[in-house]
Amino acid sequence: MNPSFLRAAGTALLPLTLAACAAPAPHADQVLGRSLTDMKNAQVINPGADRNMATASGMPAATAKLGYDQYLKSFKAPEKTSGFTIGLGK
């Protein structure tokens, strides 16, 4: 390559190289980590829920037990039937 071209390119890139070593703006130090906090808060329905001292409202105990019993019943194996009774009832 032409030595004058390399000298001109080096002279043009010198300010850019020095600017890359400059200290960051003070504004960047003030907002460091704010985006992470904002993203975490956006994923939480109520970020201030720990400060809410109201009692939780729920369902009556009888209704909850009935729902739980139905849930457990759903895991039992179905009754075995003969293949010939399909559509004919029990």
Short mmCIF file of C-alpha atoms in Angstrom, two decimals:
data_model
loop_
_atom_site.label_atom_id
_atom_site.label_comp_id
_atom_site.label_asym_id
_atom_site.label_seq_id
_atom_site.Cartn_x
_atom_site.Cartn_y
_atom_site.Cartn_z
CA MET A 1 0.00 0.00 0.00
CA ASN A 2 0.95 3.58 -0.45
CA PRO A 3 2.72 4.93 2.69
CA SER A 4 1.02 8.32 2.37
CA PHE A 5 -2.39 6.59 2.36
CA LEU A 6 -1.53 4.69 5.54
CA ARG A 7 -0.33 7.87 7.19
CA ALA A 8 -3.52 9.72 6.23
CA ALA A 9 -5.72 6.82 7.43
CA GLY A 10 -3.84 6.63 10.72
CA THR A 11 -4.18 10.37 11.22
CA ALA A 12 -7.93 10.18 10.53
CA LEU A 13 -8.47 7.24 12.91
CA LEU A 14 -6.41 8.68 15.77
CA PRO A 15 -9.21 10.92 17.16
CA LEU A 16 -11.67 8.01 17.00
CA THR A 17 -9.26 5.76 18.86
CA LEU A 18 -8.73 8.36 21.58
CA ALA A 19 -12.47 8.97 21.88
CA ALA A 20 -13.03 5.26 22.54
CA CYS A 21 -10.78 5.50 25.60
CA ALA A 22 -12.65 8.48 27.04
CA ALA A 23 -14.59 8.13 30.31
CA PRO A 24 -18.30 7.39 29.98
CA ALA A 25 -20.84 10.13 30.50
CA PRO A 26 -21.94 10.74 34.10
CA HIS A 27 -25.54 10.10 33.00
CA ALA A 28 -24.65 6.47 32.25
CA ASP A 29 -23.47 6.00 35.84
CA GLN A 30 -26.73 7.38 37.22
CA VAL A 31 -29.00 5.00 35.28
CA LEU A 32 -26.80 1.91 35.55
CA GLY A 33 -29.02 -1.05 36.41
CA ARG A 34 -32.31 0.82 36.02
CA SER A 35 -33.32 -1.12 32.92
CA LEU A 36 -32.93 -4.43 34.76
CA THR A 37 -35.06 -3.16 37.63
CA ASP A 38 -37.69 -1.88 35.19
CA MET A 39 -37.82 -5.23 33.37
CA LYS A 40 -38.22 -7.17 36.63
CA ASN A 41 -41.00 -4.83 37.80
CA ALA A 42 -42.80 -5.18 34.47
CA GLN A 43 -43.01 -8.95 34.98
CA VAL A 44 -44.55 -8.71 38.45
CA ILE A 45 -48.30 -8.08 38.71
CA ASN A 46 -48.06 -6.13 41.96
CA PRO A 47 -44.52 -5.10 42.94
CA GLY A 48 -45.82 -3.60 46.22
CA ALA A 49 -47.67 -6.71 47.38
CA ASP A 50 -45.38 -7.15 50.38
CA ARG A 51 -46.66 -3.85 51.79
CA ASN A 52 -50.35 -4.88 51.55
CA MET A 53 -51.50 -6.05 54.98
CA ALA A 54 -55.13 -6.84 54.03
CA THR A 55 -56.23 -10.41 54.65
CA ALA A 56 -56.55 -12.65 51.65
CA SER A 57 -60.03 -13.54 50.50
CA GLY A 58 -60.55 -17.17 49.61
CA MET A 59 -63.26 -19.77 49.15
CA PRO A 60 -65.17 -21.60 51.87
CA ALA A 61 -63.52 -24.73 53.28
CA ALA A 62 -66.26 -27.09 52.05
CA THR A 63 -65.89 -25.85 48.48
CA ALA A 64 -62.10 -26.14 48.60
CA LYS A 65 -62.32 -29.71 49.94
CA LEU A 66 -64.79 -30.70 47.21
CA GLY A 67 -62.48 -29.30 44.54
CA TYR A 68 -59.48 -31.09 46.02
CA ASP A 69 -61.36 -34.38 46.18
CA GLN A 70 -62.38 -34.03 42.52
CA TYR A 71 -58.75 -33.31 41.67
CA LEU A 72 -57.56 -36.49 43.39
CA LYS A 73 -60.36 -38.50 41.77
CA SER A 74 -59.14 -37.40 38.32
CA PHE A 75 -55.95 -39.45 38.78
CA LYS A 76 -57.71 -42.79 39.29
CA ALA A 77 -57.60 -45.23 36.40
CA PRO A 78 -60.88 -45.48 34.46
CA GLU A 79 -62.93 -48.66 34.70
CA LYS A 80 -62.06 -51.31 32.15
CA THR A 81 -64.94 -52.18 29.86
CA SER A 82 -65.32 -54.76 27.17
CA GLY A 83 -64.82 -53.52 23.64
CA PHE A 84 -68.17 -54.94 22.63
CA THR A 85 -70.16 -52.64 24.91
CA ILE A 86 -69.01 -49.41 23.35
CA GLY A 87 -72.09 -47.32 22.70
CA LEU A 88 -74.40 -49.86 24.38
CA GLY A 89 -74.00 -48.66 27.97
CA LYS A 90 -72.87 -50.70 30.95
#
